[in-house]
PDB file of C-alpha atoms in Angstrom:
ATOM      1  CA  MET A 957       0.237   0.050   0.000  1.00 93.00           C
ATOM      2  CA  ILE A 958       3.509   2.356   0.488  1.00 95.00           C
ATOM      3  CA  ILE A 959       4.363   3.441  -2.677  1.00 95.00           C
ATOM      4  CA  LYS A 960       6.762   5.041  -4.333  1.00 97.00           C
ATOM      5  CA  GLN A 961       6.164   9.020  -6.208  1.00 98.00           C
ATOM      6  CA  VAL A 962       8.028  10.991  -7.888  1.00 98.00           C
ATOM      7  CA  SER A 963       7.236  14.892  -7.675  1.00 98.00           C
ATOM      8  CA  ILE A 964       8.790  17.347 -10.253  1.00 98.00           C
ATOM      9  CA  PHE A 965       8.717  20.375 -10.877  1.00 95.00           C
ATOM     10  CA  VAL A 966       6.823  22.138 -13.719  1.00 94.00           C
ATOM     11  CA  GLU A 967       7.958  25.719 -15.231  1.00 90.00           C
ATOM     12  CA  ASN A 968       4.301  27.280 -16.646  1.00 89.00           C
ATOM     13  CA  ARG A 969       5.003  27.177 -20.225  1.00 89.00           C
ATOM     14  CA  ARG A 970       3.729  25.742 -23.381  1.00 91.00           C
ATOM     15  CA  GLY A 971       4.544  22.319 -23.790  1.00 94.00           C
ATOM     16  CA  ARG A 972       6.558  21.466 -20.712  1.00 93.00           C
ATOM     17  CA  LEU A 973       4.632  19.132 -19.675  1.00 94.00           C
ATOM     18  CA  ALA A 974       4.793  17.001 -23.417  1.00 96.00           C
ATOM     19  CA  GLU A 975       8.803  17.277 -22.861  1.00 97.00           C
ATOM     20  CA  ILE A 976       8.500  16.007 -19.396  1.00 98.00           C
ATOM     21  CA  THR A 977       6.340  13.122 -20.166  1.00 97.00           C
ATOM     22  CA  GLY A 978       7.985  12.592 -23.334  1.00 98.00           C
ATOM     23  CA  ILE A 979      11.921  12.000 -21.524  1.00 98.00           C
ATOM     24  CA  ILE A 980       9.536   9.598 -19.004  1.00 98.00           C
ATOM     25  CA  ALA A 981       8.376   7.753 -22.165  1.00 98.00           C
ATOM     26  CA  ASP A 982      11.637   7.386 -24.122  1.00 98.00           C
ATOM     27  CA  ALA A 983      13.155   6.006 -20.566  1.00 98.00           C
ATOM     28  CA  GLY A 984      10.550   3.347 -21.347  1.00 98.00           C
ATOM     29  CA  ILE A 985       8.870   4.205 -18.040  1.00 98.00           C
ATOM     30  CA  ASN A 986       4.743   3.790 -17.612  1.00 96.00           C
ATOM     31  CA  ILE A 987       2.995   6.533 -15.989  1.00 95.00           C
ATOM     32  CA  ARG A 988       0.094   5.118 -14.483  1.00 92.00           C
ATOM     33  CA  ALA A 989      -1.240   8.110 -12.399  1.00 93.00           C
ATOM     34  CA  LEU A 990      -0.213  12.190 -12.771  1.00 94.00           C
ATOM     35  CA  SER A 991      -1.407  15.127 -10.417  1.00 96.00           C
ATOM     36  CA  ILE A 992      -0.860  18.628 -11.639  1.00 94.00           C
ATOM     37  CA  ALA A 993      -0.863  21.670  -9.407  1.00 91.00           C
ATOM     38  CA  GLU A 994      -0.291  25.132 -10.461  1.00 83.00           C
ATOM     39  CA  THR A 995       0.432  28.218  -9.459  1.00 79.00           C
ATOM     40  CA  THR A 996       1.508  31.947 -10.584  1.00 78.00           C
ATOM     41  CA  ASN A 997       4.894  29.923 -12.474  1.00 82.00           C
ATOM     42  CA  PHE A 998       5.262  26.448 -12.624  1.00 88.00           C
ATOM     43  CA  GLY A 999       2.801  23.666 -11.366  1.00 91.00           C
ATOM     44  CA  LEU A1000       4.151  20.187  -9.140  1.00 94.00           C
ATOM     45  CA  LEU A1001       3.423  17.762 -10.719  1.00 97.00           C
ATOM     46  CA  ARG A1002       3.001  14.368  -8.937  1.00 97.00           C
ATOM     47  CA  ILE A1003       3.202  10.623 -11.281  1.00 97.00           C
ATOM     48  CA  ILE A1004       3.322   6.949  -9.935  1.00 95.00           C
ATOM     49  CA  VAL A1005       5.264   5.369 -12.606  1.00 96.00           C
ATOM     50  CA  ASP A1006       6.711   1.185 -12.059  1.00 94.00           C
ATOM     51  CA  ASN A1007      10.073   2.783 -11.875  1.00 97.00           C
ATOM     52  CA  PRO A1008      10.393   5.879  -9.412  1.00 98.00           C
ATOM     53  CA  HIS A1009      13.562   5.999  -9.224  1.00 98.00           C
ATOM     54  CA  GLU A1010      14.637   5.813 -12.718  1.00 98.00           C
ATOM     55  CA  ALA A1011      12.272   8.246 -13.620  1.00 98.00           C
ATOM     56  CA  GLU A1012      13.672  10.862 -11.221  1.00 99.00           C
ATOM     57  CA  ARG A1013      17.300  10.084 -11.895  1.00 98.00           C
ATOM     58  CA  ILE A1014      16.803  11.101 -16.365  1.00 98.00           C
ATOM     59  CA  LEU A1015      14.947  13.402 -15.025  1.00 98.00           C
ATOM     60  CA  ARG A1016      17.565  14.544 -12.799  1.00 98.00           C
ATOM     61  CA  GLU A1017      20.319  14.268 -15.765  1.00 98.00           C
ATOM     62  CA  LYS A1018      18.066  16.455 -17.737  1.00 97.00           C
ATOM     63  CA  GLY A1019      18.300  19.266 -15.388  1.00 97.00           C
ATOM     64  CA  ILE A1020      14.659  18.775 -13.958  1.00 97.00           C
ATOM     65  CA  ALA A1021      13.959  19.287 -10.020  1.00 97.00           C
ATOM     66  CA  ALA A1022      12.111  15.806  -9.385  1.00 98.00           C
ATOM     67  CA  SER A1023      11.966  13.363  -6.455  1.00 98.00           C
ATOM     68  CA  VAL A1024      10.454  10.137  -5.227  1.00 98.00           C
ATOM     69  CA  THR A1025       8.058  10.182  -2.018  1.00 97.00           C
ATOM     70  CA  ARG A1026       6.477   7.659  -0.062  1.00 97.00           C
ATOM     71  CA  VAL A1027       2.526   7.860  -0.727  1.00 98.00           C
ATOM     72  CA  LEU A1028      -0.394   5.198   0.256  1.00 97.00           C
ATOM     73  CA  ALA A1029      -1.741   3.775  -2.945  1.00 96.00           C
ATOM     74  CA  VAL A1030      -5.940   2.590  -1.477  1.00 97.00           C
ATOM     75  CA  ASN A1031      -8.373   1.116  -3.515  1.00 95.00           C
ATOM     76  CA  VAL A1032     -11.543   2.400  -1.842  1.00 95.00           C
ATOM     77  CA  PRO A1033     -15.206   1.346  -2.386  1.00 93.00           C
ATOM     78  CA  ASP A1034     -16.516   3.147  -5.389  1.00 91.00           C
ATOM     79  CA  VAL A1035     -20.157   3.635  -3.824  1.00 93.00           C
ATOM     80  CA  PRO A1036     -21.311   6.554  -2.379  1.00 95.00           C
ATOM     81  CA  GLY A1037     -19.952   7.530   1.198  1.00 96.00           C
ATOM     82  CA  GLY A1038     -16.479   5.183   0.291  1.00 95.00           C
ATOM     83  CA  LEU A1039     -14.127   7.914   0.300  1.00 96.00           C
ATOM     84  CA  HIS A1040     -15.520   9.271   3.283  1.00 98.00           C
ATOM     85  CA  ARG A1041     -15.320   6.325   5.431  1.00 98.00           C
ATOM     86  CA  LEU A1042     -12.111   6.541   4.907  1.00 98.00           C
ATOM     87  CA  LEU A1043     -11.137   9.175   5.407  1.00 98.00           C
ATOM     88  CA  LYS A1044     -13.209   9.650   8.750  1.00 98.00           C
ATOM     89  CA  LEU A1045     -11.452   6.946   9.561  1.00 98.00           C
ATOM     90  CA  LEU A1046      -7.712   8.898   9.404  1.00 98.00           C
ATOM     91  CA  SER A1047      -9.178  11.216  11.007  1.00 98.00           C
ATOM     92  CA  GLU A1048     -10.152   9.526  13.585  1.00 98.00           C
ATOM     93  CA  HIS A1049      -7.006   8.174  14.448  1.00 98.00           C
ATOM     94  CA  ASN A1050      -5.188  11.427  14.163  1.00 98.00           C
ATOM     95  CA  LEU A1051      -3.616  10.946  10.768  1.00 98.00           C
ATOM     96  CA  SER A1052      -3.380  14.189   8.516  1.00 97.00           C
ATOM     97  CA  VAL A1053      -4.025  14.275   5.092  1.00 98.00           C
ATOM     98  CA  GLU A1054      -1.537  16.515   3.618  1.00 96.00           C
ATOM     99  CA  TYR A1055      -3.149  15.834   0.070  1.00 96.00           C
ATOM    100  CA  MET A1056      -4.851  12.901  -2.739  1.00 96.00           C
ATOM    101  CA  TYR A1057      -5.589  12.364  -5.840  1.00 95.00           C
ATOM    102  CA  HIS A1058      -7.034   9.479  -7.646  1.00 89.00           C
ATOM    103  CA  ALA A1059      -5.854   7.265  -9.624  1.00 84.00           C
ATOM    104  CA  LEU A1060      -8.083   4.701 -11.486  1.00 78.00           C
ATOM    105  CA  ILE A1061     -11.126   3.121 -10.608  1.00 78.00           C
ATOM    106  CA  ASN A1062     -11.201  -1.063 -11.104  1.00 76.00           C
ATOM    107  CA  ARG A1063     -14.986  -1.976 -12.621  1.00 78.00           C
ATOM    108  CA  GLU A1064     -14.023  -5.428 -12.190  1.00 79.00           C
ATOM    109  CA  GLU A1065     -13.543  -5.241  -8.177  1.00 78.00           C
ATOM    110  CA  ASN A1066     -15.505  -1.937  -7.998  1.00 81.00           C
ATOM    111  CA  THR A1067     -12.957   0.269  -6.197  1.00 84.00           C
ATOM    112  CA  ALA A1068     -11.123   3.434  -6.980  1.00 90.00           C
ATOM    113  CA  CYS A1069      -7.700   3.949  -6.034  1.00 91.00           C
ATOM    114  CA  MET A1070      -7.046   6.793  -4.179  1.00 95.00           C
ATOM    115  CA  VAL A1071      -3.183   8.320  -3.940  1.00 96.00           C
ATOM    116  CA  LEU A1072      -2.378   9.710  -0.530  1.00 97.00           C
ATOM    117  CA  ARG A1073      -0.073  11.559   1.524  1.00 98.00           C
ATOM    118  CA  VAL A1074      -0.464  11.402   4.912  1.00 98.00           C
ATOM    119  CA  ASP A1075       1.209  12.694   7.875  1.00 97.00           C
ATOM    120  CA  ASN A1076       2.023   8.839   9.080  1.00 97.00           C
ATOM    121  CA  ASP A1077       2.594   6.175   6.355  1.00 97.00           C
ATOM    122  CA  THR A1078       3.566   3.933   8.325  1.00 97.00           C
ATOM    123  CA  LEU A1079       0.708   4.193  11.061  1.00 98.00           C
ATOM    124  CA  ALA A1080      -1.836   4.865   8.200  1.00 98.00           C
ATOM    125  CA  GLN A1081      -1.602   1.338   6.207  1.00 97.00           C
ATOM    126  CA  GLN A1082      -1.023  -0.813   9.297  1.00 98.00           C
ATOM    127  CA  LEU A1083      -4.481   0.551  10.315  1.00 98.00           C
ATOM    128  CA  LEU A1084      -5.883   0.435   6.613  1.00 98.00           C
ATOM    129  CA  THR A1085      -5.226  -2.338   6.090  1.00 97.00           C
ATOM    130  CA  GLU A1086      -6.191  -4.261   9.293  1.00 98.00           C
ATOM    131  CA  ASN A1087      -9.825  -2.327   8.959  1.00 98.00           C
ATOM    132  CA  GLY A1088      -9.709  -4.844   5.037  1.00 96.00           C
ATOM    133  CA  TYR A1089      -8.008  -2.156   2.694  1.00 97.00           C
ATOM    134  CA  THR A1090      -5.892  -3.163   0.362  1.00 94.00           C
ATOM    135  CA  GLY A1091      -3.588  -1.750  -2.259  1.00 92.00           C
ATOM    136  CA  PRO A1092      -3.560  -2.402  -5.897  1.00 87.00           C
ATOM    137  CA  SER A1093      -1.289  -4.750  -7.351  1.00 78.00           C
ATOM    138  CA  TYR A1094      -0.592  -3.122 -10.321  1.00 69.00           C
ATOM    139  CA  ILE A1095       1.113  -0.181  -8.756  1.00 66.00           C
ATOM    140  CA  ASN A1096       4.365  -0.539  -7.879  1.00 57.00           C
TER     141      ASN A1096
END
């Protein structure tokens, strides 16, 4: 359930996101989830890839600021209230969600994979596992 995410600072200029995804693609690395947040001068791109440390290395070689961080990938029941129950459980145990984004929906298992960063990922993983949550098998 704890996985690695690559965070990348992206200048706000036309074509820059395509350049970065091209570098990753040319390295044979598959992007499995992506989130981008924007400010005035730059964006923060967060990606889940099949080889995070190689992605970080290649991006840094190209002069692009990138770092690998730990996040949780959690299968959440794809039903009304499914996400609420997960967030309530974390909140009841004083775990703070720093950010979260959606990765994939698995129609066969009727789950949505949510990627989230919390203030204590080890404790969160233990808590979620004890309460029946799992991580997706298709993410690093």
